[in-house]
Every structure is written in C-alpha cells, then in structure tokens.
PDB file of C-alpha atoms in Angstrom:
ATOM      1  CA  MET Z 288     147.680 -27.592 -76.476  1.00  0.00           C
ATOM      2  CA  PHE Z 289     149.015 -24.144 -75.656  1.00  0.00           C
ATOM      3  CA  LEU Z 290     147.970 -21.117 -77.421  1.00  0.00           C
ATOM      4  CA  GLY Z 291     150.061 -18.114 -77.670  1.00  0.00           C
ATOM      5  CA  TYR Z 292     149.010 -14.411 -78.699  1.00  0.00           C
ATOM      6  CA  PHE Z 293     151.337 -11.804 -79.858  1.00  0.00           C
ATOM      7  CA  PRO Z 294     149.416  -8.481 -79.555  1.00  0.00           C
ATOM      8  CA  GLN Z 295     149.826  -5.444 -81.948  1.00  0.00           C
ATOM      9  CA  GLU Z 296     149.830  -3.041 -79.114  1.00  0.00           C
ATOM     10  CA  PRO Z 297     152.711  -2.549 -76.633  1.00  0.00           C
ATOM     11  CA  SER Z 298     152.172  -5.263 -73.994  1.00  0.00           C
ATOM     12  CA  LEU Z 299     155.401  -5.292 -71.714  1.00  0.00           C
ATOM     13  CA  TYR Z 300     156.366  -3.539 -68.628  1.00  0.00           C
ATOM     14  CA  PRO Z 301     158.842  -0.768 -69.554  1.00  0.00           C
ATOM     15  CA  ASP Z 302     160.717  -1.073 -66.375  1.00  0.00           C
ATOM     16  CA  LEU Z 303     161.222  -4.850 -66.351  1.00  0.00           C
ATOM     17  CA  SER Z 304     164.448  -6.152 -67.995  1.00  0.00           C
ATOM     18  CA  CYS Z 305     164.375  -8.668 -70.811  1.00  0.00           C
ATOM     19  CA  MET Z 306     165.229 -11.510 -68.422  1.00  0.00           C
ATOM     20  CA  GLU Z 307     162.726 -10.244 -65.906  1.00  0.00           C
ATOM     21  CA  HIS Z 308     159.985 -10.487 -68.558  1.00  0.00           C
ATOM     22  CA  LEU Z 309     160.897 -14.126 -69.275  1.00  0.00           C
ATOM     23  CA  GLU Z 310     161.031 -14.927 -65.452  1.00  0.00           C
ATOM     24  CA  PHE Z 311     157.505 -13.217 -65.138  1.00  0.00           C
ATOM     25  CA  PHE Z 312     156.085 -15.123 -67.982  1.00  0.00           C
ATOM     26  CA  ARG Z 313     157.946 -18.392 -66.597  1.00  0.00           C
ATOM     27  CA  ASP Z 314     155.834 -17.951 -63.289  1.00  0.00           C
ATOM     28  CA  LEU Z 315     152.511 -17.162 -65.335  1.00  0.00           C
ATOM     29  CA  TYR Z 316     153.064 -20.303 -67.337  1.00  0.00           C
ATOM     30  CA  ALA Z 317     154.256 -22.291 -64.223  1.00  0.00           C
ATOM     31  CA  ILE Z 318     157.414 -23.537 -66.019  1.00  0.00           C
ATOM     32  CA  LYS Z 319     159.912 -25.347 -63.865  1.00  0.00           C
ATOM     33  CA  GLN Z 320     163.283 -23.677 -63.426  1.00  0.00           C
ATOM     34  CA  LYS Z 321     165.150 -26.626 -64.967  1.00  0.00           C
ATOM     35  CA  ASP Z 322     163.052 -26.253 -68.166  1.00  0.00           C
ATOM     36  CA  PHE Z 323     163.004 -22.455 -68.078  1.00  0.00           C
ATOM     37  CA  GLU Z 324     167.035 -21.893 -68.120  1.00  0.00           C
ATOM     38  CA  PRO Z 325     167.640 -23.954 -71.383  1.00  0.00           C
ATOM     39  CA  ARG Z 326     164.613 -22.352 -73.253  1.00  0.00           C
ATOM     40  CA  ALA Z 327     165.490 -18.734 -72.191  1.00  0.00           C
ATOM     41  CA  GLU Z 328     168.896 -19.389 -73.362  1.00  0.00           C
ATOM     42  CA  GLU Z 329     167.465 -20.857 -76.689  1.00  0.00           C
ATOM     43  CA  LEU Z 330     165.087 -17.764 -77.068  1.00  0.00           C
ATOM     44  CA  PHE Z 331     167.835 -15.213 -76.236  1.00  0.00           C
ATOM     45  CA  ASN Z 332     170.250 -16.805 -78.650  1.00  0.00           C
ATOM     46  CA  ALA Z 333     167.720 -17.332 -81.606  1.00  0.00           C
ATOM     47  CA  THR Z 334     166.657 -13.731 -81.332  1.00  0.00           C
ATOM     48  CA  ASP Z 335     170.284 -12.151 -80.834  1.00  0.00           C
ATOM     49  CA  MET Z 336     168.976 -10.550 -77.687  1.00  0.00           C
ATOM     50  CA  ALA Z 337     171.375 -12.144 -75.327  1.00  0.00           C
ATOM     51  CA  PRO Z 338     173.512  -9.174 -74.871  1.00  0.00           C
ATOM     52  CA  PHE Z 339     170.417  -7.218 -73.802  1.00  0.00           C
ATOM     53  CA  LYS Z 340     169.323  -9.588 -70.976  1.00  0.00           C
ATOM     54  CA  GLY Z 341     169.529  -6.740 -68.278  1.00  0.00           C
ATOM     55  CA  ARG Z 342     168.047  -3.777 -70.473  1.00  0.00           C
ATOM     56  CA  PRO Z 343     164.625  -2.526 -69.463  1.00  0.00           C
ATOM     57  CA  ALA Z 344     161.991  -2.964 -72.186  1.00  0.00           C
ATOM     58  CA  GLY Z 345     161.205   0.708 -72.341  1.00  0.00           C
ATOM     59  CA  LYS Z 346     164.825   1.187 -73.609  1.00  0.00           C
ATOM     60  CA  LEU Z 347     164.679  -1.301 -76.375  1.00  0.00           C
ATOM     61  CA  SER Z 348     164.399  -0.368 -79.949  1.00  0.00           C
ATOM     62  CA  GLY Z 349     160.979  -1.076 -81.569  1.00  0.00           C
ATOM     63  CA  GLY Z 350     162.274  -4.084 -83.440  1.00  0.00           C
ATOM     64  CA  MET Z 351     163.934  -5.384 -80.158  1.00  0.00           C
ATOM     65  CA  TYR Z 352     160.802  -4.680 -78.200  1.00  0.00           C
ATOM     66  CA  LYS Z 353     158.757  -6.914 -80.526  1.00  0.00           C
ATOM     67  CA  LYS Z 354     161.353  -9.649 -80.226  1.00  0.00           C
ATOM     68  CA  LEU Z 355     161.190  -9.604 -76.507  1.00  0.00           C
ATOM     69  CA  GLY Z 356     157.420  -9.962 -76.896  1.00  0.00           C
ATOM     70  CA  LEU Z 357     157.643 -12.921 -79.272  1.00  0.00           C
ATOM     71  CA  MET Z 358     160.176 -14.484 -76.709  1.00  0.00           C
ATOM     72  CA  CYS Z 359     157.750 -14.121 -74.046  1.00  0.00           C
ATOM     73  CA  VAL Z 360     154.876 -15.849 -76.124  1.00  0.00           C
ATOM     74  CA  LEU Z 361     157.180 -18.539 -77.239  1.00  0.00           C
ATOM     75  CA  LEU Z 362     158.453 -19.309 -73.721  1.00  0.00           C
ATOM     76  CA  ASN Z 363     155.777 -22.146 -73.214  1.00  0.00           C
ATOM     77  CA  ARG Z 364     156.252 -23.627 -76.587  1.00  0.00           C
ATOM     78  CA  PRO Z 365     152.669 -22.822 -78.012  1.00  0.00           C
ATOM     79  CA  ARG Z 366     151.248 -25.075 -80.709  1.00  0.00           C
ATOM     80  CA  LEU Z 367     149.157 -22.334 -82.050  1.00  0.00           C
ATOM     81  CA  LEU Z 368     150.471 -18.832 -82.237  1.00  0.00           C
ATOM     82  CA  LEU Z 369     148.188 -15.907 -83.049  1.00  0.00           C
ATOM     83  CA  LEU Z 370     149.954 -12.894 -84.456  1.00  0.00           C
ATOM     84  CA  ASP Z 371     148.263  -9.508 -84.650  1.00  0.00           C
ATOM     85  CA  GLU Z 372     150.059  -7.331 -87.081  1.00  0.00           C
ATOM     86  CA  PRO Z 373     153.427  -8.113 -85.291  1.00  0.00           C
ATOM     87  CA  THR Z 374     155.471  -5.876 -87.589  1.00  0.00           C
ATOM     88  CA  ILE Z 375     153.619  -2.743 -87.235  1.00  0.00           C
ATOM     89  CA  GLY Z 376     155.839   0.184 -86.177  1.00  0.00           C
ATOM     90  CA  VAL Z 377     159.371  -1.364 -86.874  1.00  0.00           C
ATOM     91  CA  ASP Z 378     161.769  -0.746 -89.568  1.00  0.00           C
ATOM     92  CA  PRO Z 379     162.186  -2.967 -92.486  1.00  0.00           C
ATOM     93  CA  VAL Z 380     165.316  -4.715 -91.196  1.00  0.00           C
ATOM     94  CA  SER Z 381     163.561  -5.409 -87.992  1.00  0.00           C
ATOM     95  CA  ARG Z 382     160.382  -6.473 -89.802  1.00  0.00           C
ATOM     96  CA  GLN Z 383     162.221  -9.086 -91.709  1.00  0.00           C
ATOM     97  CA  GLN Z 384     164.039 -10.445 -88.809  1.00  0.00           C
ATOM     98  CA  LEU Z 385     160.779 -11.046 -86.994  1.00  0.00           C
ATOM     99  CA  TRP Z 386     159.275 -12.844 -89.930  1.00  0.00           C
ATOM    100  CA  ASP Z 387     162.595 -14.979 -90.043  1.00  0.00           C
ATOM    101  CA  LEU Z 388     162.057 -15.718 -86.534  1.00  0.00           C
ATOM    102  CA  VAL Z 389     158.513 -16.925 -87.125  1.00  0.00           C
ATOM    103  CA  TYR Z 390     159.448 -18.939 -90.109  1.00  0.00           C
ATOM    104  CA  PHE Z 391     162.279 -20.608 -88.121  1.00  0.00           C
ATOM    105  CA  TRP Z 392     160.039 -21.720 -85.288  1.00  0.00           C
ATOM    106  CA  GLN Z 393     157.442 -22.754 -87.606  1.00  0.00           C
ATOM    107  CA  TYR Z 394     159.843 -25.144 -89.557  1.00  0.00           C
ATOM    108  CA  CYS Z 395     161.166 -26.425 -86.140  1.00  0.00           C
ATOM    109  CA  ALA Z 396     157.658 -27.831 -85.824  1.00  0.00           C
ATOM    110  CA  ILE Z 397     157.311 -25.900 -82.546  1.00  0.00           C
ATOM    111  CA  LEU Z 398     154.101 -24.162 -83.346  1.00  0.00           C
ATOM    112  CA  ALA Z 399     151.450 -23.492 -86.048  1.00  0.00           C
ATOM    113  CA  VAL Z 400     150.886 -19.901 -87.034  1.00  0.00           C
ATOM    114  CA  ILE Z 401     147.976 -17.755 -87.695  1.00  0.00           C
ATOM    115  CA  CYS Z 402     148.740 -14.296 -88.760  1.00  0.00           C
ATOM    116  CA  LEU Z 403     146.324 -11.510 -88.587  1.00  0.00           C
ATOM    117  CA  ILE Z 404     147.469  -8.744 -91.101  1.00  0.00           C
ATOM    118  CA  THR Z 405     145.987  -6.309 -93.474  1.00  0.00           C
ATOM    119  CA  CYS Z 406     148.743  -6.108 -95.837  1.00  0.00           C
ATOM    120  CA  SER Z 407     148.021  -8.572 -98.720  1.00  0.00           C
ATOM    121  CA  ALA Z 408     151.618  -8.444 -99.953  1.00  0.00           C
ATOM    122  CA  ALA Z 409     152.860  -9.568 -96.528  1.00  0.00           C
ATOM    123  CA  TYR Z 410     150.183 -12.351 -96.503  1.00  0.00           C
ATOM    124  CA  LYS Z 411     151.263 -13.490 -99.824  1.00  0.00           C
ATOM    125  CA  ASN Z 412     154.854 -13.597 -98.689  1.00  0.00           C
ATOM    126  CA  PHE Z 413     154.032 -15.449 -95.654  1.00  0.00           C
ATOM    127  CA  ARG Z 414     151.808 -18.049 -97.489  1.00  0.00           C
ATOM    128  CA  SER Z 415     154.818 -18.715-100.034  1.00  0.00           C
ATOM    129  CA  LYS Z 416     157.193 -19.402 -97.036  1.00  0.00           C
ATOM    130  CA  LEU Z 417     154.711 -22.026 -95.759  1.00  0.00           C
ATOM    131  CA  ASN Z 418     154.419 -24.042 -98.980  1.00  0.00           C
TER     132      ASN Z 418
END
C-alpha cells in the first residue's frame, strides 16, 4: 500500500519545470519509464496542466502550483492520501478545481482520502461528496 502526503506548505522546487518535478518523483518512487509516461500524461490531462509542462514551479499561479503538487503525490497511485489543508492560499475557482480533482480520483477507486482541514463547511461538503 502506498501512502501519499499533500502538504499545506510549499514543497516544490521553484526552478524545476512541471515535467521535471514528475521526473524527480518518478525517480524517488522508482517508477519504470514505460509506466511513467502514460501516468504523467494522464495527470497532465486530468489537471489541465499539459500546456505548462515546461514552466518552472516558481512561475505558476497558486492554484497551478497546488495542482502540480497533487500530481506529484498521485504519480505512484497511492491508496491512501493525506491532505493537509490543500486549498489554503488559492482563489475560489482553483479551490473548487482541486476538490474536483480529489473527488475524481476517489471515484476512480485509485485512492482513499483523509482530509485534514479546519473549515467545518469544507469538511461537510467533502463528506457529502463521499456519500
């Protein structure tokens, strides 16, 4: 069983591009290249980040930065994902996009989700989507 952790604090390298981040995590997770390529494409397409493969993380908007972080965590197909206030510091549209991505992966039975949040309204919204 793989465990994924999506931290609240910035955790990406500002000088690495989006693709370089996924390649870095590919090496950390020891994912074979033949498995990496389709998974990377799947994540880029699901997050609408494909046009930004070459953009450095430090040049991304807050919402795009969070999407990239989520992509890195999802690369090895964790069964359990811990989210530490994943939408802190992003605009309302990006916040909803992030939650939609989490819901999408959860409904695809790729992972189980534990969400560490302080906002009770967000928690209620999250719970209603799981039921």
